[in-house]
Amino acid sequence: MIANLVKQILDLKIPEWFISLSVFYFILAATAIAALMVVTLKNVFHSAVALAVTLIGVAAVYLYLNSEFLAIMQILLYVGAILTLIIFAVMLTAKLSDRNIMQANEQKLASFLLTGALFAILAIAIVKMKIGEPAAGGTVALNELGRSFFTDYVLPFEFISLVLLAALIGAVALAFREKGDE
Amino acid sequence: MSVRELLINSVQFAPELFLVLAAFAIVLFDFLSRSKQRDLGIVSLIAFAVAGGMLWFISSHIPPQSSVYFSGMVTVDAFSTAVRFVICIVMFLAVLLSMGDRFHRDGDTAEYYALLLFMSVGLSGLSLSKNLLMIYLSLELVSLSSYILVSLTKREFFSSEASLKYFLFGALSTGIMLYGMSLVYGLTGSIDLDRTFAAVAAGGLNAGALYLAVVLVLAGLGFKIAMVPFQMWAPDVYQGAPTPVTALISVGPKVAAFAVLLRFFYKGIGDFGMNWYDLAGFLSVATMTVGNVIAVSQNNVKRMLAYSSIAQAGYILIGFAVPSALGKQSVIIYLLAYVFMNLGAFALVIPLIRAVGSEEISDLKGVAQKAPVAALALTLFLLSLAGIPPMAGFLGKFYIFSAAVQGQKLYLAVAGVLNSVIALYYYVRVIKYMYLDQPEKDLAVALHPAIVAAVIIAAAGTLSIGIYPEPFIRIVAGAVSIF
């Protein structure tokens, strides 16, 4: 009977754009709900898992925006590396994984009103806004991307390494201090 | 862009490259030193002195080959050069203050000075940026360095709280600013300030969305200058951070953030049918009023100076809110005066709170009898902050209020003058405790040579700007001529 149903649905000849669009909206909804779970769930570990869903959802949005490379990097770096680190940190910090610590604050109503107002303003602005045309349609070739990193964008590219180095040195200094205290 | 072009482009940025190399050298070779606090401090001092000298030499002998470098990412003009020079002075004084106050562990000393150097590169980057991406990256470098600097201290509890608060508020405000920048990009199709300006000038953009974008960017940068309503982090962070770091973050990021505000708003957005001046004017009145009114009731001297610096940012915002050459001039002149008088005040707060063993203002009773020179110098800086002639603060306020009157914004001038009267109360209160009260206990104020040097430089700056301002005004007028 199910096979029958599937056959009937396939026979409906749903236009491709409709499928594409509904999948897109499904991804958006899943991403938004997962993001909401990140901030509302009581257990930090569960929040981390929900964060994984959010990040994968964002990667899927990148795919829809013709940025395959960005999508792969998003999954590789954020889900693969950063999220793993977060989960490790949660599991290794006994206090965090043992008890169900409330991570939400006690001013739910105020924060809800404030963020709701901000959301409404942003939503209205974006809906009314006429977005400028992107410089060039389609995907950006990887070698083009690499070339622009070392030509037009060489300064920001190198500057990022300074930012990362400062963060690295700071992390070492802070971790070292914690160790010295115990 | 070829390698040759890259190298030619880099010549103008030799000071920043040198500072980065100095930071590397400090982190890599700190083991060579036995007395790190002193040696690495001297290395940093030399680095900033050399960077300042290089900047001086390059700006006077090697004319910029073009106005933009690195494919339009940064621009070298009189304005950015002037701001970079001020940043060198700020960092030089901050290193002197750090050498005169022992607060970090020996193991952290190299990281501390390296982060100071990284932060200075970020501050320079902010004044040079002509592209939203570079503005964001420079701001991140400044923020990350300052979050860590705030937490490198022995006073664990307050410092950890301050650092976490700073980090959370900072991350949020950066996010808000990025959202604004993404709206600017969505509307104008570019992150280059020249092109956004052209797109806004051409018209046809959705005014509401553009205004929203501008407000969001203003909010993000407003965090850095502790503008109301983004000021709530400042008192806790200023109190919890080591005093030299407090002195630095009350001045350095403010100078650079005001430079970015001027460049982004006047060169990147313009005023085509958008009245953000009144918003800036309203925020300036709110900022100075909140800062001054709360400062009156403070008993902790660092908290008092925190609220005072919020109020000072409010005065400077007046100059930003007046769309005239005089307005921009007044911003830079006030910032220059503020650098010397605020760092000078903090330079004396360091040995005084160490000597009395507390940060309470009422514990400074009778300090003038025990340490007459330190008390006199602190009085000089506090009176300058209050805007009493002939100190630099008076010249700054004079310029700011003249700009407001000339720009037909009388209410800003009136609010500024009323606020100056309130401010006088809490500055003079410190002086009253120092001079009119009898000391309750015996105290010995030890002035470290580095502190003495910092105080001399700051006092020289405060007095020379106040008494003989012509050369400074000429330089500042040249710097803002790019707008």
XYZ file of C-alpha atoms in Angstrom, chain B residues 7-473:
467
model
C 56.821 44.662 -1.322
C 56.408 48.236 -2.537
C 53.011 48.357 -0.865
C 54.507 47.114 2.368
C 56.951 49.991 2.748
C 54.205 52.286 4.021
C 53.341 49.747 6.688
C 56.867 49.190 7.957
C 55.942 50.391 11.485
C 53.219 47.754 11.828
C 55.428 45.040 10.346
C 58.134 46.006 12.788
C 55.710 45.765 15.709
C 54.633 42.286 14.611
C 58.277 41.203 14.392
C 58.912 42.636 17.857
C 55.948 40.633 19.195
C 57.373 37.452 17.655
C 60.788 38.215 19.109
C 59.308 38.734 22.576
C 57.407 35.452 22.542
C 60.293 33.458 21.099
C 63.237 34.825 23.029
C 61.794 35.767 26.404
C 63.813 32.916 27.973
C 66.977 34.950 27.435
C 65.889 37.416 30.089
C 66.297 37.027 33.836
C 64.140 39.995 34.788
C 61.339 39.749 32.275
C 59.149 42.524 33.614
C 61.939 45.036 33.054
C 63.658 43.639 29.955
C 60.593 42.837 27.894
C 59.111 46.181 28.888
C 62.215 47.938 27.580
C 62.065 45.903 24.356
C 58.412 46.940 23.900
C 59.255 50.567 24.649
C 62.003 50.500 22.018
C 59.635 48.804 19.574
C 57.021 51.527 19.939
C 59.620 54.288 19.849
C 61.136 52.838 16.665
C 57.698 52.327 15.129
C 56.821 55.933 15.915
C 60.111 57.097 14.406
C 59.559 54.990 11.284
C 56.078 56.421 10.935
C 57.491 59.933 11.254
C 60.201 59.231 8.669
C 57.904 57.512 6.181
C 55.200 60.142 6.416
C 57.679 62.964 5.830
C 60.102 61.365 3.353
C 58.286 58.651 1.430
C 55.140 60.100 -0.098
C 52.403 57.517 -0.605
C 52.437 56.203 -4.174
C 48.680 56.005 -4.232
C 45.916 56.672 -1.808
C 44.974 53.001 -1.458
C 47.047 49.898 -0.869
C 46.494 46.157 -1.101
C 43.673 46.400 -3.645
C 41.868 49.111 -1.738
C 41.903 47.361 1.629
C 43.727 50.161 3.415
C 44.462 53.791 2.749
C 47.389 55.934 3.782
C 46.438 59.567 4.282
C 47.111 62.365 6.727
C 44.264 61.186 8.945
C 45.411 57.581 9.318
C 49.012 58.687 9.836
C 47.999 61.056 12.622
C 45.884 58.413 14.345
C 48.654 55.816 14.019
C 51.035 58.262 15.630
C 48.668 58.871 18.534
C 48.362 55.087 18.940
C 52.151 54.802 19.190
C 52.092 57.383 21.998
C 49.260 55.550 23.776
C 51.056 52.225 23.586
C 54.371 53.731 24.693
C 52.711 55.163 27.804
C 50.812 51.917 28.404
C 54.088 49.962 28.400
C 55.574 52.423 30.892
C 52.523 51.937 33.127
C 52.835 48.151 32.842
C 56.493 48.297 33.849
C 55.618 50.373 36.893
C 52.949 48.013 38.203
C 53.728 44.421 38.987
C 50.572 42.396 38.500
C 51.201 39.427 36.239
C 53.060 36.203 36.821
C 56.529 35.854 35.432
C 55.306 33.122 33.104
C 52.797 35.494 31.528
C 55.047 38.488 31.005
C 56.096 37.657 27.453
C 52.495 36.977 26.440
C 51.416 40.227 28.060
C 53.826 42.381 26.075
C 53.291 40.415 22.874
C 49.549 41.000 23.162
C 50.146 44.707 23.733
C 52.081 44.776 20.462
C 49.406 42.775 18.620
C 46.755 45.117 19.945
C 48.676 48.126 18.645
C 48.754 46.545 15.179
C 44.998 46.051 15.380
C 44.501 49.670 16.428
C 46.653 50.857 13.521
C 44.688 48.587 11.215
C 41.458 50.229 12.360
C 42.734 53.671 11.478
C 44.004 52.487 8.086
C 41.056 50.353 6.977
C 39.028 51.429 4.003
C 37.150 48.180 3.724
C 34.536 46.637 6.002
C 36.414 43.335 6.069
C 39.589 45.001 7.291
C 37.656 47.036 9.855
C 36.153 43.835 11.217
C 39.453 41.931 11.328
C 41.317 44.805 12.983
C 38.546 45.161 15.535
C 38.757 41.439 16.279
C 42.504 41.653 16.800
C 42.026 44.549 19.220
C 39.168 42.812 21.023
C 40.822 39.412 21.395
C 44.028 40.980 22.698
C 42.157 43.128 25.182
C 39.955 40.269 26.479
C 43.102 38.340 27.326
C 44.997 41.322 28.724
C 42.093 41.981 31.107
C 42.329 38.481 32.547
C 46.113 38.304 33.022
C 46.308 39.216 36.674
C 46.726 37.860 40.129
C 43.462 39.285 41.390
C 41.741 36.225 40.103
C 38.114 36.758 40.984
C 37.410 40.283 39.777
C 39.633 39.813 36.777
C 37.902 36.608 35.657
C 34.489 38.193 36.041
C 35.607 41.290 34.186
C 37.179 39.326 31.412
C 34.161 37.073 30.914
C 31.803 40.033 30.905
C 34.009 41.889 28.457
C 34.201 38.854 26.213
C 30.461 38.143 26.171
C 29.401 41.747 25.598
C 32.191 42.170 23.083
C 31.242 39.082 21.095
C 27.601 40.190 21.034
C 28.431 43.692 19.873
C 30.764 42.362 17.186
C 27.938 40.158 15.977
C 25.599 43.148 15.843
C 28.172 45.152 13.897
C 28.739 42.307 11.444
C 24.995 42.103 10.849
C 24.987 45.809 10.062
C 27.934 45.368 7.715
C 26.172 42.508 5.935
C 23.172 44.784 5.405
C 25.474 47.469 4.003
C 26.901 44.880 1.624
C 23.456 43.625 0.679
C 22.258 47.139 -0.112
C 25.292 48.577 -1.856
C 26.855 45.404 -3.257
C 30.287 46.261 -1.929
C 32.387 46.283 1.219
C 34.735 48.950 -0.081
C 33.969 52.265 1.597
C 34.441 54.294 -1.608
C 31.946 52.110 -3.425
C 29.411 52.052 -0.599
C 29.647 55.848 -0.549
C 29.044 55.997 -4.296
C 26.114 53.584 -4.031
C 24.501 55.592 -1.233
C 25.125 58.811 -3.170
C 23.515 57.349 -6.288
C 20.341 56.858 -4.262
C 17.577 54.348 -4.821
C 18.496 52.295 -1.771
C 15.903 51.405 0.797
C 16.303 54.205 3.335
C 14.916 52.248 6.282
C 17.209 49.276 5.763
C 20.216 51.536 5.287
C 19.396 53.411 8.464
C 19.098 50.115 10.300
C 22.482 49.013 8.960
C 24.045 52.276 10.079
C 22.521 51.951 13.551
C 23.816 48.386 13.906
C 27.361 49.387 12.917
C 27.153 52.350 15.299
C 26.107 49.945 18.069
C 29.069 47.665 17.429
C 31.585 50.496 17.466
C 29.702 52.167 20.318
C 30.582 49.199 22.476
C 34.277 49.954 22.020
C 33.877 53.569 23.116
C 31.455 52.603 25.925
C 28.620 54.617 24.427
C 25.253 54.478 26.183
C 23.432 52.009 26.032
C 26.505 49.833 25.501
C 28.423 51.107 28.503
C 27.459 48.557 31.165
C 30.602 46.463 30.736
C 32.977 49.368 31.325
C 32.865 49.852 35.143
C 33.270 46.158 35.981
C 35.998 45.656 33.427
C 37.847 48.814 34.431
C 37.696 47.807 38.075
C 38.628 44.170 37.553
C 41.412 44.583 35.045
C 44.983 45.317 36.094
C 45.284 49.119 36.287
C 47.712 49.515 33.332
C 45.336 47.463 31.168
C 42.418 49.580 32.380
C 44.349 52.676 31.375
C 45.079 51.206 27.966
C 41.560 50.003 27.135
C 40.082 53.285 28.312
C 42.141 55.113 25.685
C 43.512 52.955 22.858
C 40.340 51.335 21.496
C 38.519 54.653 21.902
C 40.965 56.522 19.676
C 40.801 53.847 16.977
C 37.025 53.395 17.241
C 36.448 57.129 16.795
C 38.759 57.068 13.756
C 36.655 54.249 12.280
C 33.415 56.040 13.168
C 34.565 59.153 11.325
C 35.786 57.195 8.309
C 32.809 54.851 8.075
C 30.166 57.515 8.528
C 31.687 60.425 6.631
C 33.582 58.536 3.906
C 31.570 55.329 3.644
C 27.936 56.370 4.101
C 27.685 60.126 3.844
C 24.555 62.016 4.703
C 22.395 61.587 1.640
C 18.955 62.153 3.050
C 19.833 60.247 6.198
C 19.867 62.127 9.435
C 22.075 60.097 11.722
C 23.530 63.275 13.231
C 20.589 63.717 15.567
C 20.849 60.090 16.657
C 24.550 60.593 17.388
C 23.776 63.836 19.203
C 21.108 62.165 21.335
C 23.470 59.302 22.168
C 26.203 61.756 23.071
C 23.962 63.572 25.557
C 22.809 60.244 27.016
C 26.379 58.957 27.275
C 27.824 61.977 29.039
C 24.868 62.319 31.386
C 24.826 58.669 32.439
C 28.604 58.651 32.864
C 28.727 61.810 34.952
C 25.684 61.205 37.124
C 26.810 57.720 38.116
C 30.436 58.799 38.552
C 29.344 61.205 41.289
C 28.343 58.356 43.598
C 31.407 56.163 43.031
C 33.818 55.429 45.849
C 36.219 53.183 43.977
C 38.712 55.329 42.138
C 38.959 52.982 39.153
C 35.169 52.805 38.822
C 35.014 56.576 39.090
C 37.530 56.904 36.270
C 35.526 54.318 34.305
C 32.355 56.399 34.478
C 34.422 59.499 33.840
C 35.764 57.950 30.647
C 32.214 57.067 29.570
C 31.350 60.739 30.032
C 34.455 61.818 28.102
C 33.363 59.619 25.192
C 30.028 61.444 25.350
C 31.753 64.810 24.890
C 33.745 63.476 21.937
C 30.547 62.178 20.328
C 29.359 65.793 20.117
C 32.136 66.512 17.639
C 31.141 63.400 15.704
C 27.512 64.515 15.573
C 28.328 67.903 14.045
C 28.850 67.618 10.284
C 31.543 70.239 9.846
C 35.318 70.331 9.535
C 35.443 71.881 12.989
C 33.463 68.935 14.378
C 35.990 66.394 13.132
C 38.882 68.572 14.240
C 37.412 68.789 17.713
C 37.100 64.988 17.894
C 40.804 64.495 17.195
C 41.937 67.369 19.421
C 39.841 66.081 22.307
C 41.106 62.556 21.778
C 44.697 63.795 21.841
C 44.088 65.692 25.077
C 42.185 62.714 26.520
C 45.102 60.361 25.757
C 47.523 62.399 27.839
C 45.267 63.355 30.734
C 43.585 59.975 31.196
C 46.798 57.958 30.950
C 48.434 60.479 33.278
C 45.673 60.073 35.862
C 45.927 56.282 35.696
C 49.730 56.476 35.931
C 49.346 58.112 39.345
C 46.456 55.939 40.466
C 48.761 52.892 40.131
C 51.306 53.882 42.837
C 48.706 55.599 45.033
C 46.323 52.651 45.358
C 49.353 50.445 45.901
C 50.604 52.694 48.685
C 47.282 53.047 50.522
C 46.379 49.418 49.860
C 42.853 50.135 48.669
C 41.015 51.574 45.710
C 38.614 53.689 47.786
C 38.725 57.402 47.080
C 38.241 58.181 50.778
C 41.436 56.266 51.570
C 43.438 58.845 49.661
C 43.084 61.178 52.649
C 46.090 63.394 53.142
C 48.123 61.875 50.357
C 49.339 65.363 49.467
C 51.297 65.555 52.734
C 53.089 62.280 52.124
C 53.557 62.464 48.360
C 53.242 66.115 47.345
C 54.526 65.677 43.794
C 52.285 62.719 42.974
C 49.265 64.512 44.447
C 50.054 67.655 42.483
C 50.427 65.720 39.237
C 47.170 63.833 39.817
C 45.471 67.162 40.527
C 46.759 68.479 37.210
C 45.310 65.535 35.283
C 41.990 65.560 37.124
C 41.552 69.296 36.538
C 42.386 68.749 32.886
C 39.743 66.000 32.688
C 37.320 68.471 34.248
C 38.197 71.004 31.537
C 39.925 73.693 33.597
C 42.301 76.018 31.689
C 45.196 76.070 30.905
C 45.253 72.277 30.561
C 44.601 70.280 27.402
C 41.129 69.240 28.521
C 40.002 72.842 28.355
C 41.151 73.210 24.757
C 39.360 69.964 23.859
C 36.100 71.081 25.459
C 36.442 74.538 23.924
C 36.741 73.016 20.447
C 33.919 70.532 21.018
C 31.495 73.171 22.275
C 32.499 75.648 19.564
C 31.785 72.981 16.960
C 28.349 72.391 18.489
C 27.534 76.118 18.533
C 28.867 76.689 15.026
C 26.900 73.679 13.760
C 23.616 75.115 15.120
C 23.366 72.356 17.719
C 23.031 74.553 20.740
C 21.442 71.822 22.850
C 24.613 69.756 22.568
C 26.763 72.623 23.813
C 24.349 73.314 26.688
C 24.253 69.648 27.693
C 28.033 69.497 27.511
C 28.527 72.534 29.732
C 25.983 71.303 32.298
C 27.718 67.946 32.368
C 31.111 69.554 32.839
C 29.757 71.188 35.984
C 28.601 67.830 37.377
C 31.949 66.303 36.449
C 33.856 68.999 38.272
C 32.307 67.757 41.532
C 33.711 64.242 41.445
C 37.100 65.241 40.103
C 37.533 67.901 42.777
C 36.332 65.469 45.442
C 39.487 63.384 44.928
C 41.600 66.537 45.177
C 39.777 67.537 48.368
C 40.562 64.198 50.020
C 44.195 64.451 49.005
C 44.760 68.023 50.160
C 42.280 69.036 52.823
C 42.072 65.892 54.930
C 44.606 64.633 57.406
C 46.309 61.321 56.676
C 44.980 58.495 58.855
C 47.993 56.279 58.554
C 51.597 56.511 57.597
C 52.116 55.699 53.969
C 55.081 55.647 51.669
C 54.358 56.228 48.000
C 57.015 54.505 45.907
C 57.256 55.944 42.415
C 58.734 53.505 39.921
C 61.002 55.234 37.350
C 58.706 54.046 34.541
C 55.733 55.684 36.262
C 57.732 58.883 36.697
C 58.586 58.849 32.972
C 54.948 58.234 32.021
C 53.765 61.057 34.278
C 56.347 63.459 32.844
C 55.352 62.640 29.254
C 51.633 62.868 30.031
C 52.051 66.124 31.959
C 54.150 67.598 29.159
C 51.448 66.632 26.668
C 48.611 67.930 28.822
C 50.296 71.264 29.459
C 51.778 71.888 26.026
C 48.481 71.181 24.247
C 46.748 73.492 26.697
C 49.263 76.331 26.664
C 50.722 76.272 23.166
C 48.176 74.467 20.990
C 49.043 75.957 17.573
C 51.253 73.120 16.244
C 48.779 70.453 17.386
C 45.848 72.299 15.851
